[in-house]
């Protein structure tokens, strides 16, 4: 039972990583940009959520606001930072992205203080259903469910709608897709909106889980997200999902068996280094 | 239908086509021949709107199109079968056709999909197959079918025969000839396979180093062995 609990906790953590890494890999697939500042959008979701909740809104409404704010921020980030740099070499956008992350992090610090904010009330954290001996709180349930719904929804959208098909065609060959009337610009804006909505929701839920929203909360998650998208094969969506779950579970067991030698957060990077030495192209094929 | 009025085409700083003049009436097939680097593909991509025209005009049904964006030209009735086919390898056959018909209303696109797959029954069998796993010939059929989705009146076809079995090449050309005859489709064909294209085309334009070196009927080109030798000789050099 103990191992099963560890597995479930690991899968929940992996679901959270998936919500972050999915956006990174979708954006990489379209633009060949490693969107480091995704972490700041994650943090933005946390701040909008905690401010809304502490002003008296119910948690579900706060979550919706966090998602909306993040979904709006993504296209703005694309339009102001990445679009002007599209015809520059990819490292220019990468450096701009790092700069944006630092700027947003310090912005949060200036606006809301360096020590972070906590939820005045956190009912989802302190209660949860008893699932036959395994205890998960409502935040963990929400994380797992959100990831499932988001992944299933994106999957259906990608194969079942004309817009989804047009999106995949744009990833494949933007010039030819454009000539058939697909607007690459609209696809990019949509990708940033969806990816950022997921990151914002993840930020809000992680904030609830730690009962703390602080300016640098996205950093470690973001670095792990990068490790995951590299392991999963850059731009490879199924590979990214597998790598997310794998990392969540590895960390979960690692905290029990490796805690004398490796910190929880070091596990991702340890795996990354080992895998890259053995398979520089990642575990799965990239784009 | 299509008029190229002394166009010049540039790739970066380099002018790769100069003063090319060509007329293509409905129902006709014109072959654009010449050695590698003669500017044939650049001409096709310039007509389709992917490479800039730096001088001259391109007109479609009398309307100037050389300043329009590529999708606008598609909307006006221009279809492109690009060099290397460039099908969407990660999409299924059906999804490739969905993108081909993206400018059409959904119901019309679905009806049109049935029509184009009737031209290539092999594609209908492979509807749900990932396009990247198709054979070369099937990929070429898909590239043609995808371009036909919007019912183009002018089809630009770049290197249809490259790397394909002769039987498949014959099948594709037979479909194009039928569309020219029955629906008045105009085709501009870029080809290395000189012999084959001379047997299907009505007229021929030969480019060398971006300049037009010969224009005439395909029958005249077939009759003039020396001309063909010269073209093939250029290809070898």
Short mmCIF file of C-alpha atoms in Angstrom, two decimals:
data_model
loop_
_atom_site.label_atom_id
_atom_site.label_comp_id
_atom_site.label_asym_id
_atom_site.label_seq_id
_atom_site.Cartn_x
_atom_site.Cartn_y
_atom_site.Cartn_z
CA UNK A 1 0.00 0.00 0.00
CA UNK A 2 2.87 2.30 0.84
CA UNK A 3 4.34 1.81 -2.62
CA UNK A 4 0.97 2.35 -4.24
CA UNK A 5 0.61 5.62 -2.36
CA UNK A 6 4.04 6.70 -3.52
CA UNK A 7 3.08 5.82 -7.07
CA UNK A 8 -0.16 7.82 -6.89
CA UNK A 9 1.58 10.82 -5.34
CA UNK A 10 4.22 10.57 -8.09
CA UNK A 11 1.60 10.43 -10.82
CA UNK A 12 -0.12 13.52 -9.40
CA UNK A 13 3.19 15.36 -9.38
CA UNK A 14 3.82 14.10 -12.91
CA UNK A 15 0.42 15.45 -13.97
CA UNK A 16 1.49 18.87 -12.75
CA UNK A 17 4.74 18.62 -14.71
CA UNK A 18 2.75 17.55 -17.76
CA UNK A 19 0.60 20.69 -17.56
CA UNK A 20 3.77 22.79 -17.71
CA UNK A 21 5.82 20.73 -20.14
CA UNK A 22 2.98 20.25 -22.62
CA UNK A 23 2.88 24.00 -23.23
CA UNK A 24 6.66 24.17 -23.57
CA UNK A 25 6.72 21.38 -26.11
CA UNK A 26 3.78 22.77 -28.14
CA UNK A 27 5.45 26.17 -28.36
CA UNK A 28 8.78 24.61 -29.25
CA UNK A 29 7.10 22.55 -31.98
CA UNK A 30 5.62 25.66 -33.57
CA UNK A 31 8.33 28.26 -33.11
CA UNK A 32 11.52 26.39 -32.16
CA UNK A 33 11.67 28.62 -29.08
CA UNK A 34 12.41 27.32 -25.59
CA UNK A 35 9.88 29.42 -23.70
CA UNK A 36 11.69 29.77 -20.37
CA UNK A 37 9.35 32.59 -19.29
CA UNK A 38 6.56 30.00 -19.16
CA UNK A 39 7.56 29.78 -15.48
CA UNK A 40 6.58 33.41 -14.95
CA UNK A 41 3.12 32.73 -16.42
CA UNK A 42 2.84 29.84 -13.96
CA UNK A 43 3.69 32.25 -11.12
CA UNK A 44 1.24 34.81 -12.51
CA UNK A 45 -1.54 32.21 -12.23
CA UNK A 46 -0.57 31.68 -8.61
CA UNK A 47 -0.64 35.38 -7.74
CA UNK A 48 -3.92 36.12 -9.51
CA UNK A 49 -5.46 33.11 -7.77
CA UNK A 50 -4.24 33.95 -4.27
CA UNK A 51 -5.23 37.61 -4.56
CA UNK A 52 -8.69 36.65 -5.84
CA UNK A 53 -9.19 34.02 -3.14
CA UNK A 54 -7.99 36.30 -0.34
CA UNK A 55 -10.36 39.02 -1.52
CA UNK A 56 -13.21 36.66 -0.69
CA UNK A 57 -13.92 34.85 -3.94
CA UNK A 58 -14.56 31.10 -3.79
CA UNK A 59 -11.55 28.97 -4.80
CA UNK A 60 -13.19 27.78 -8.02
CA UNK A 61 -13.74 31.37 -9.13
CA UNK A 62 -10.17 32.24 -8.17
CA UNK A 63 -8.97 29.30 -10.27
CA UNK A 64 -11.00 30.52 -13.25
CA UNK A 65 -9.52 34.02 -12.91
CA UNK A 66 -6.00 32.59 -12.69
CA UNK A 67 -6.60 30.60 -15.89
CA UNK A 68 -8.05 33.60 -17.72
CA UNK A 69 -5.25 35.95 -16.67
CA UNK A 70 -2.61 33.46 -17.76
CA UNK A 71 -4.42 32.73 -21.04
CA UNK A 72 -4.42 36.46 -21.79
CA UNK A 73 -0.78 36.90 -20.76
CA UNK A 74 0.51 34.19 -23.12
CA UNK A 75 -0.48 35.88 -26.41
CA UNK A 76 0.78 39.22 -25.04
CA UNK A 77 4.18 37.66 -24.29
CA UNK A 78 4.25 36.20 -27.81
CA UNK A 79 3.22 39.45 -29.48
CA UNK A 80 5.57 41.75 -27.57
CA UNK A 81 8.65 39.57 -27.05
CA UNK A 82 8.78 36.69 -29.53
CA UNK A 83 7.06 37.97 -32.67
CA UNK A 84 9.63 40.76 -33.26
CA UNK A 85 12.43 38.19 -32.91
CA UNK A 86 11.05 35.45 -35.17
CA UNK A 87 13.51 36.06 -38.01
CA UNK A 88 16.48 36.22 -35.65
CA UNK A 89 18.51 33.13 -34.70
CA UNK A 90 16.75 31.03 -32.02
CA UNK A 91 19.20 31.92 -29.24
CA UNK A 92 18.03 35.55 -29.42
CA UNK A 93 14.50 34.53 -28.43
CA UNK A 94 15.94 32.23 -25.77
CA UNK A 95 17.90 35.07 -24.19
CA UNK A 96 14.88 37.37 -24.43
CA UNK A 97 12.84 34.67 -22.70
CA UNK A 98 15.32 34.41 -19.82
CA UNK A 99 15.28 38.20 -19.53
CA UNK A 100 11.50 38.23 -19.43
CA UNK A 101 11.45 35.56 -16.71
CA UNK A 102 13.82 37.60 -14.54
CA UNK A 103 11.88 40.81 -15.19
CA UNK A 104 8.53 39.24 -14.31
CA UNK A 105 9.93 37.56 -11.23
CA UNK A 106 11.30 40.87 -9.98
CA UNK A 107 8.05 42.55 -10.92
CA UNK A 108 6.18 40.13 -8.64
CA UNK A 109 8.76 40.81 -5.93
CA UNK A 110 8.29 44.59 -6.22
CA UNK A 111 4.51 44.38 -6.31
CA UNK A 112 3.79 41.70 -3.73
CA UNK A 113 6.95 41.53 -1.58
CA UNK A 114 9.76 39.00 -1.43
CA UNK A 115 8.26 36.56 1.09
CA UNK A 116 5.28 35.49 -0.88
CA UNK A 117 1.58 35.24 -0.10
CA UNK A 118 -0.44 32.47 1.51
CA UNK A 119 -4.08 31.62 1.16
CA UNK A 120 -6.18 32.98 4.05
CA UNK A 121 -8.21 29.81 3.83
CA UNK A 122 -7.19 26.67 2.02
CA UNK A 123 -10.11 24.24 2.31
CA UNK A 124 -9.03 22.11 -0.70
CA UNK A 125 -5.68 21.41 0.96
CA UNK A 126 -6.94 20.30 4.37
CA UNK A 127 -9.65 17.95 3.20
CA UNK A 128 -10.00 15.23 0.66
CA UNK A 129 -11.74 11.96 -0.09
CA UNK A 130 -10.60 8.63 1.34
CA UNK A 131 -9.87 6.46 -1.69
CA UNK A 132 -9.73 3.07 -0.07
CA UNK A 133 -6.87 3.84 2.30
CA UNK A 134 -5.02 6.32 0.09
CA UNK A 135 -5.37 9.89 1.20
CA UNK A 136 -5.26 12.60 -1.45
CA UNK A 137 -6.36 16.14 -0.75
CA UNK A 138 -8.66 18.00 -3.13
CA UNK A 139 -5.77 19.99 -4.58
CA UNK A 140 -4.04 16.80 -5.68
CA UNK A 141 -7.32 15.49 -7.09
CA UNK A 142 -7.77 18.76 -8.98
CA UNK A 143 -4.21 18.55 -10.33
CA UNK A 144 -4.70 15.04 -11.61
CA UNK A 145 -8.13 15.78 -13.08
CA UNK A 146 -7.07 19.06 -14.70
CA UNK A 147 -4.15 17.35 -16.37
CA UNK A 148 -6.36 14.51 -17.60
CA UNK A 149 -9.05 16.85 -18.93
CA UNK A 150 -6.48 19.17 -20.52
CA UNK A 151 -4.59 16.36 -22.23
CA UNK A 152 -7.72 14.59 -23.44
CA UNK A 153 -9.22 17.88 -24.59
CA UNK A 154 -6.09 18.88 -26.48
CA UNK A 155 -5.89 15.43 -28.03
CA UNK A 156 -9.49 15.61 -29.25
CA UNK A 157 -8.95 19.14 -30.50
CA UNK A 158 -5.77 18.19 -32.35
CA UNK A 159 -7.32 15.34 -34.34
CA UNK A 160 -11.03 16.19 -34.30
CA UNK A 161 -11.23 19.83 -35.34
CA UNK A 162 -10.18 21.67 -38.48
CA UNK A 163 -8.28 24.19 -36.38
CA UNK A 164 -6.42 21.38 -34.62
CA UNK A 165 -5.51 19.77 -37.94
CA UNK A 166 -4.40 23.17 -39.27
CA UNK A 167 -2.25 23.61 -36.16
CA UNK A 168 -0.49 20.28 -36.75
CA UNK A 169 -0.04 21.11 -40.42
CA UNK A 170 1.60 24.40 -39.40
CA UNK A 171 4.01 22.53 -37.13
CA UNK A 172 4.83 20.23 -40.06
CA UNK A 173 5.33 22.83 -42.84
CA UNK A 174 4.27 26.42 -42.01
CA UNK A 175 4.86 27.78 -45.51
CA UNK A 176 2.70 25.22 -47.28
CA UNK A 177 0.00 25.28 -44.57
CA UNK A 178 -0.13 29.06 -44.94
CA UNK A 179 -0.61 28.81 -48.70
CA UNK A 180 -3.80 26.80 -48.10
CA UNK A 181 -5.21 29.61 -45.97
CA UNK A 182 -4.06 28.57 -42.49
CA UNK A 183 -2.90 31.66 -40.61
CA UNK A 184 0.32 30.79 -38.75
CA UNK A 185 -0.16 33.87 -36.63
CA UNK A 186 -3.55 32.72 -35.36
CA UNK A 187 -2.16 29.25 -34.65
CA UNK A 188 0.67 30.77 -32.61
CA UNK A 189 -1.64 33.02 -30.61
CA UNK A 190 -3.91 30.06 -29.88
CA UNK A 191 -0.93 27.92 -28.83
CA UNK A 192 0.30 30.58 -26.43
CA UNK A 193 -3.19 31.11 -24.99
CA UNK A 194 -3.77 27.37 -24.38
CA UNK A 195 -0.27 26.66 -23.08
CA UNK A 196 -0.43 29.66 -20.75
CA UNK A 197 -3.90 28.74 -19.47
CA UNK A 198 -2.53 25.35 -18.45
CA UNK A 199 0.52 26.93 -16.81
CA UNK A 200 -1.66 29.41 -14.92
CA UNK A 201 -3.88 26.64 -13.60
CA UNK A 202 -0.83 24.62 -12.59
CA UNK A 203 0.61 27.67 -10.79
CA UNK A 204 -2.60 28.21 -8.88
CA UNK A 205 -2.85 24.56 -7.81
CA UNK A 206 0.82 24.32 -6.84
CA UNK A 207 0.30 27.50 -4.80
CA UNK A 208 -2.55 25.79 -2.96
CA UNK A 209 -0.48 22.65 -2.48
CA UNK A 210 2.43 24.55 -0.90
CA UNK A 211 0.10 27.21 0.55
CA UNK A 212 2.63 29.72 -0.69
CA UNK A 213 2.89 31.91 -3.77
CA UNK A 214 6.33 33.48 -4.05
CA UNK A 215 8.12 35.30 -6.88
CA UNK A 216 10.53 32.49 -7.76
CA UNK A 217 8.06 29.61 -7.41
CA UNK A 218 8.12 28.87 -11.13
CA UNK A 219 11.85 28.51 -11.51
CA UNK A 220 12.46 24.95 -10.38
CA UNK A 221 9.30 23.80 -12.17
CA UNK A 222 10.44 25.53 -15.30
CA UNK A 223 13.90 23.96 -15.23
CA UNK A 224 12.27 20.59 -14.73
CA UNK A 225 9.91 21.37 -17.59
CA UNK A 226 12.92 21.93 -19.83
CA UNK A 227 14.46 18.66 -18.65
CA UNK A 228 11.17 16.92 -19.44
CA UNK A 229 10.77 18.33 -22.96
CA UNK A 230 14.35 17.39 -23.79
CA UNK A 231 13.87 13.87 -22.40
CA UNK A 232 10.56 13.52 -24.22
CA UNK A 233 12.08 14.62 -27.52
CA UNK A 234 11.66 18.34 -28.22
CA UNK A 235 8.26 19.04 -29.74
CA UNK A 236 7.12 15.43 -29.23
CA UNK A 237 3.79 15.58 -27.32
CA UNK A 238 3.35 11.92 -26.29
CA UNK A 239 7.04 11.73 -25.35
CA UNK A 240 6.61 14.80 -23.16
CA UNK A 241 3.62 13.29 -21.35
CA UNK A 242 5.47 10.05 -20.65
CA UNK A 243 8.56 11.90 -19.46
CA UNK A 244 6.41 14.03 -17.11
CA UNK A 245 4.80 11.02 -15.44
CA UNK A 246 8.12 9.18 -15.31
CA UNK A 247 9.78 12.10 -13.58
CA UNK A 248 6.92 12.51 -11.10
CA UNK A 249 7.12 8.85 -10.11
CA UNK A 250 10.94 8.82 -10.06
CA UNK A 251 10.92 11.79 -7.71
CA UNK A 252 8.28 10.22 -5.53
CA UNK A 253 10.30 7.05 -5.02
CA UNK A 254 13.54 8.99 -5.02
CA UNK A 255 12.55 10.96 -1.94
CA UNK A 256 12.36 7.63 -0.08
CA UNK A 257 15.38 5.82 -1.48
CA UNK A 258 17.75 8.56 -2.56
CA UNK A 259 17.18 11.32 -0.04
CA UNK A 260 20.57 10.80 1.61
CA UNK A 261 22.41 11.47 -1.63
CA UNK A 262 20.05 13.44 -3.87
CA UNK A 263 17.65 16.23 -3.10
CA UNK A 264 14.18 15.74 -4.64
CA UNK A 265 14.70 18.55 -7.11
CA UNK A 266 18.09 17.22 -8.16
CA UNK A 267 16.58 13.96 -9.40
CA UNK A 268 15.24 15.51 -12.63
CA UNK A 269 18.60 16.95 -13.51
CA UNK A 270 20.45 13.80 -12.56
CA UNK A 271 18.16 11.83 -14.90
CA UNK A 272 18.60 14.48 -17.58
CA UNK A 273 22.39 14.28 -17.44
CA UNK A 274 22.46 10.49 -17.46
CA UNK A 275 19.95 10.18 -20.30
CA UNK A 276 21.66 12.82 -22.41
CA UNK A 277 25.00 11.03 -22.04
CA UNK A 278 23.35 7.84 -23.24
CA UNK A 279 20.83 9.23 -25.74
CA UNK A 280 21.61 12.84 -26.73
CA UNK A 281 18.41 13.03 -28.79
CA UNK A 282 16.24 12.37 -25.70
CA UNK A 283 14.25 9.24 -24.87
CA UNK A 284 11.88 9.75 -27.78
CA UNK A 285 12.42 11.22 -31.22
CA UNK A 286 12.17 15.01 -31.37
CA UNK A 287 10.92 17.18 -34.19
CA UNK B 1 -5.82 32.33 -67.76
CA UNK B 2 -2.18 32.75 -66.64
CA UNK B 3 0.07 35.42 -68.09
CA UNK B 4 3.67 35.92 -67.07
CA UNK B 5 4.60 39.35 -68.41
CA UNK B 6 8.40 39.53 -68.55
CA UNK B 7 8.89 38.59 -64.92
CA UNK B 8 12.14 38.53 -63.00
CA UNK B 9 12.44 36.46 -59.85
CA UNK B 10 14.95 36.91 -57.03
CA UNK B 11 16.22 34.56 -54.36
CA UNK B 12 17.84 36.88 -51.86
CA UNK B 13 20.15 39.19 -53.81
CA UNK B 14 20.36 36.88 -56.77
CA UNK B 15 18.10 37.21 -59.82
CA UNK B 16 17.38 33.62 -60.77
CA UNK B 17 14.86 34.29 -63.57
CA UNK B 18 14.93 37.21 -66.01
CA UNK B 19 12.27 38.50 -68.39
CA UNK B 20 10.25 35.33 -68.57
CA UNK B 21 7.13 35.74 -70.70
CA UNK B 22 4.59 32.96 -70.94
CA UNK B 23 0.88 32.54 -71.62
CA UNK B 24 -1.15 29.61 -70.47
CA UNK B 25 -4.74 29.35 -71.72
CA UNK B 26 -7.39 27.13 -70.03
CA UNK B 27 -7.16 23.43 -70.79
CA UNK B 28 -3.53 23.59 -71.84
CA UNK B 29 -0.38 22.04 -70.42
CA UNK B 30 2.86 23.92 -70.67
CA UNK B 31 6.18 22.36 -69.74
CA UNK B 32 8.97 24.41 -68.28
CA UNK B 33 12.24 22.63 -69.03
CA UNK B 34 15.89 23.26 -68.39
CA UNK B 35 18.88 22.05 -66.42
CA UNK B 36 19.26 22.25 -62.66
CA UNK B 37 19.52 25.82 -61.47
CA UNK B 38 17.79 27.20 -64.58
CA UNK B 39 15.14 28.89 -62.41
CA UNK B 40 12.22 26.52 -63.02
CA UNK B 41 11.29 25.92 -59.39
CA UNK B 42 11.81 29.58 -58.57
CA UNK B 43 9.33 30.46 -61.31
CA UNK B 44 6.74 28.07 -59.85
CA UNK B 45 7.26 29.37 -56.33
CA UNK B 46 7.06 32.97 -57.55
CA UNK B 47 3.72 32.32 -59.27
CA UNK B 48 2.45 30.65 -56.08
CA UNK B 49 3.60 33.61 -53.98
CA UNK B 50 6.48 32.13 -52.00
CA UNK B 51 9.33 33.87 -53.80
CA UNK B 52 9.26 37.58 -54.74
CA UNK B 53 8.80 38.85 -58.29
CA UNK B 54 11.12 41.84 -58.67
CA UNK B 55 10.07 42.98 -62.15
CA UNK B 56 7.21 42.32 -64.54
CA UNK B 57 3.67 41.21 -63.76
CA UNK B 58 1.82 37.96 -63.15
CA UNK B 59 -1.84 38.00 -64.18
CA UNK B 60 -4.52 35.43 -63.55
CA UNK B 61 -7.60 35.99 -65.74
CA UNK B 62 -6.34 39.50 -66.39
CA UNK B 63 -6.05 40.29 -62.70
CA UNK B 64 -2.63 41.18 -61.38
CA UNK B 65 -1.63 38.73 -58.60
CA UNK B 66 2.10 39.19 -58.08
CA UNK B 67 1.61 41.41 -55.04
CA UNK B 68 -0.97 39.14 -53.39
CA UNK B 69 -0.15 36.84 -50.47
CA UNK B 70 -0.01 33.11 -51.23
CA UNK B 71 -3.41 32.19 -49.70
CA UNK B 72 -5.09 34.96 -51.74
CA UNK B 73 -3.71 33.38 -54.88
CA UNK B 74 -5.02 29.99 -53.74
CA UNK B 75 -8.41 31.59 -53.27
CA UNK B 76 -8.30 32.95 -56.84
CA UNK B 77 -7.83 29.45 -58.25
CA UNK B 78 -4.16 28.60 -58.10
CA UNK B 79 -3.02 25.16 -56.93
CA UNK B 80 0.54 24.19 -56.04
CA UNK B 81 2.19 20.77 -56.08
CA UNK B 82 5.58 21.82 -54.71
CA UNK B 83 9.01 20.38 -55.29
CA UNK B 84 9.59 17.42 -52.99
CA UNK B 85 5.78 17.11 -52.57
CA UNK B 86 5.86 18.59 -49.06
CA UNK B 87 2.83 16.70 -47.85
CA UNK B 88 2.16 16.99 -44.11
CA UNK B 89 3.93 13.80 -43.06
CA UNK B 90 2.54 13.66 -39.50
CA UNK B 91 -1.06 14.09 -40.66
CA UNK B 92 -3.26 11.37 -42.11
CA UNK B 93 -4.21 11.35 -45.78
CA UNK B 94 -7.64 12.70 -44.91
CA UNK B 95 -6.18 15.46 -42.72
CA UNK B 96 -3.88 16.55 -45.53
CA UNK B 97 -6.97 17.00 -47.67
CA UNK B 98 -8.70 18.92 -44.86
CA UNK B 99 -5.84 21.41 -44.92
CA UNK B 100 -6.00 21.51 -48.71
CA UNK B 101 -9.65 22.53 -48.46
CA UNK B 102 -9.20 24.88 -45.52
CA UNK B 103 -10.52 27.85 -47.49
CA UNK B 104 -13.76 26.03 -48.33
CA UNK B 105 -16.81 25.78 -46.05
CA UNK B 106 -16.75 22.45 -44.21
CA UNK B 107 -19.59 20.74 -46.12
CA UNK B 108 -18.15 21.76 -49.46
CA UNK B 109 -14.70 20.56 -48.41
CA UNK B 110 -16.11 17.15 -47.50
CA UNK B 111 -17.90 16.83 -50.84
CA UNK B 112 -14.76 17.90 -52.67
CA UNK B 113 -12.70 15.37 -50.72
CA UNK B 114 -14.87 12.60 -52.18
CA UNK B 115 -14.32 13.97 -55.67
CA UNK B 116 -10.54 14.18 -55.45
CA UNK B 117 -10.21 10.76 -53.85
CA UNK B 118 -12.32 9.39 -56.70
CA UNK B 119 -9.52 10.56 -59.02
CA UNK B 120 -6.99 8.62 -56.92
CA UNK B 121 -8.76 5.56 -55.45
CA UNK B 122 -5.52 4.52 -53.73
CA UNK B 123 -5.82 7.54 -51.46
CA UNK B 124 -9.34 6.57 -50.46
CA UNK B 125 -8.03 3.18 -49.31
CA UNK B 126 -5.38 4.89 -47.23
CA UNK B 127 -7.57 7.64 -45.82
CA UNK B 128 -6.62 7.10 -42.18
CA UNK B 129 -2.97 6.30 -42.82
CA UNK B 130 -0.24 8.70 -41.74
CA UNK B 131 0.93 10.44 -44.92
CA UNK B 132 4.60 10.00 -44.03
CA UNK B 133 4.19 6.23 -44.31
CA UNK B 134 2.85 6.35 -47.88
CA UNK B 135 4.98 5.26 -50.84
CA UNK B 136 6.54 7.99 -52.96
CA UNK B 137 3.90 7.58 -55.64
CA UNK B 138 1.06 7.76 -53.14
CA UNK B 139 2.60 10.87 -51.62
CA UNK B 140 2.69 12.48 -55.06
CA UNK B 141 -0.97 11.58 -55.61
CA UNK B 142 -1.76 13.11 -52.23
CA UNK B 143 0.13 16.31 -53.08
CA UNK B 144 -1.89 16.61 -56.30
CA UNK B 145 -5.18 15.77 -54.57
CA UNK B 146 -4.45 18.30 -51.81
CA UNK B 147 -3.83 21.02 -54.39
CA UNK B 148 -7.03 20.07 -56.26
CA UNK B 149 -9.19 20.49 -53.13
CA UNK B 150 -9.92 24.17 -53.84
CA UNK B 151 -10.89 23.40 -57.50
CA UNK B 152 -7.97 25.38 -58.92
CA UNK B 153 -8.13 26.54 -62.52
CA UNK B 154 -4.36 26.65 -62.72
CA UNK B 155 -2.16 23.91 -61.31
CA UNK B 156 1.58 24.37 -60.81
CA UNK B 157 3.38 21.03 -60.67
CA UNK B 158 7.05 20.84 -59.76
CA UNK B 159 8.94 17.63 -60.63
CA UNK B 160 6.03 15.24 -60.64
CA UNK B 161 8.10 12.31 -61.90
CA UNK B 162 11.10 12.64 -59.58
CA UNK B 163 11.94 9.29 -57.99
CA UNK B 164 8.68 7.64 -59.05
CA UNK B 165 7.98 4.45 -60.99
CA UNK B 166 6.97 5.09 -64.63
CA UNK B 167 3.53 3.50 -64.07
CA UNK B 168 2.74 5.97 -61.27
CA UNK B 169 4.01 8.89 -63.35
CA UNK B 170 1.73 7.81 -66.21
CA UNK B 171 -1.23 7.55 -63.84
CA UNK B 172 -0.68 11.04 -62.43
CA UNK B 173 -0.23 12.62 -65.85
CA UNK B 174 -3.34 10.81 -67.11
CA UNK B 175 -5.38 12.38 -64.29
CA UNK B 176 -4.00 15.84 -65.06
CA UNK B 177 -4.67 15.44 -68.80
CA UNK B 178 -8.23 14.39 -68.07
CA UNK B 179 -8.79 17.46 -65.87
CA UNK B 180 -7.33 19.71 -68.58
CA UNK B 181 -9.57 18.20 -71.24
CA UNK B 182 -12.76 17.91 -69.23
CA UNK B 183 -12.61 20.84 -66.81
CA UNK B 184 -10.37 23.28 -68.61
CA UNK B 185 -7.65 23.07 -65.96
CA UNK B 186 -4.42 24.76 -67.01
CA UNK B 187 -1.16 23.08 -65.94
CA UNK B 188 2.34 24.43 -65.71
CA UNK B 189 4.75 21.51 -65.40
CA UNK B 190 8.35 21.70 -64.33
CA UNK B 191 10.12 18.50 -65.29
CA UNK B 192 13.50 16.83 -65.59
CA UNK B 193 11.92 13.85 -67.32
CA UNK B 194 11.98 15.54 -70.74
CA UNK B 195 10.78 12.61 -72.79
CA UNK B 196 7.70 11.99 -70.70
CA UNK B 197 6.67 15.60 -70.41
CA UNK B 198 7.03 16.23 -74.15
CA UNK B 199 4.53 13.46 -74.75
CA UNK B 200 1.84 15.09 -72.59
CA UNK B 201 2.46 18.85 -72.84
CA UNK B 202 1.04 21.15 -75.51
CA UNK B 203 3.80 23.73 -75.43
CA UNK B 204 7.30 24.03 -74.08
CA UNK B 205 9.46 26.78 -72.65
CA UNK B 206 13.14 26.06 -72.09
CA UNK B 207 15.08 28.03 -69.47
CA UNK B 208 18.80 28.18 -69.01
CA UNK B 209 20.48 30.21 -66.28
CA UNK B 210 17.26 32.16 -65.77
CA UNK B 211 16.79 33.14 -69.42
CA UNK B 212 14.32 31.80 -71.93
CA UNK B 213 16.28 29.99 -74.63
CA UNK B 214 13.46 28.36 -76.61
CA UNK B 215 9.67 28.45 -76.79
CA UNK B 216 7.43 26.44 -79.07
CA UNK B 217 4.98 23.60 -79.41
CA UNK B 218 5.71 20.24 -77.86
CA UNK B 219 5.29 18.69 -81.32
CA UNK B 220 8.08 20.91 -82.66
CA UNK B 221 10.26 20.02 -79.68
CA UNK B 222 9.60 16.31 -80.26
CA UNK B 223 10.47 16.67 -83.94
CA UNK B 224 13.67 18.57 -83.26
CA UNK B 225 15.99 15.93 -81.85
CA UNK B 226 18.85 18.39 -81.74
CA UNK B 227 16.90 20.66 -79.42
CA UNK B 228 16.21 17.81 -77.02
CA UNK B 229 19.85 16.82 -77.20
CA UNK B 230 20.83 20.34 -76.40
CA UNK B 231 18.54 20.40 -73.39
CA UNK B 232 19.78 17.05 -72.18
CA UNK B 233 23.34 18.15 -72.87
CA UNK B 234 22.75 21.16 -70.69
CA UNK B 235 21.39 18.86 -68.02
CA UNK B 236 24.51 16.73 -68.14
CA UNK B 237 26.71 19.83 -67.87
#
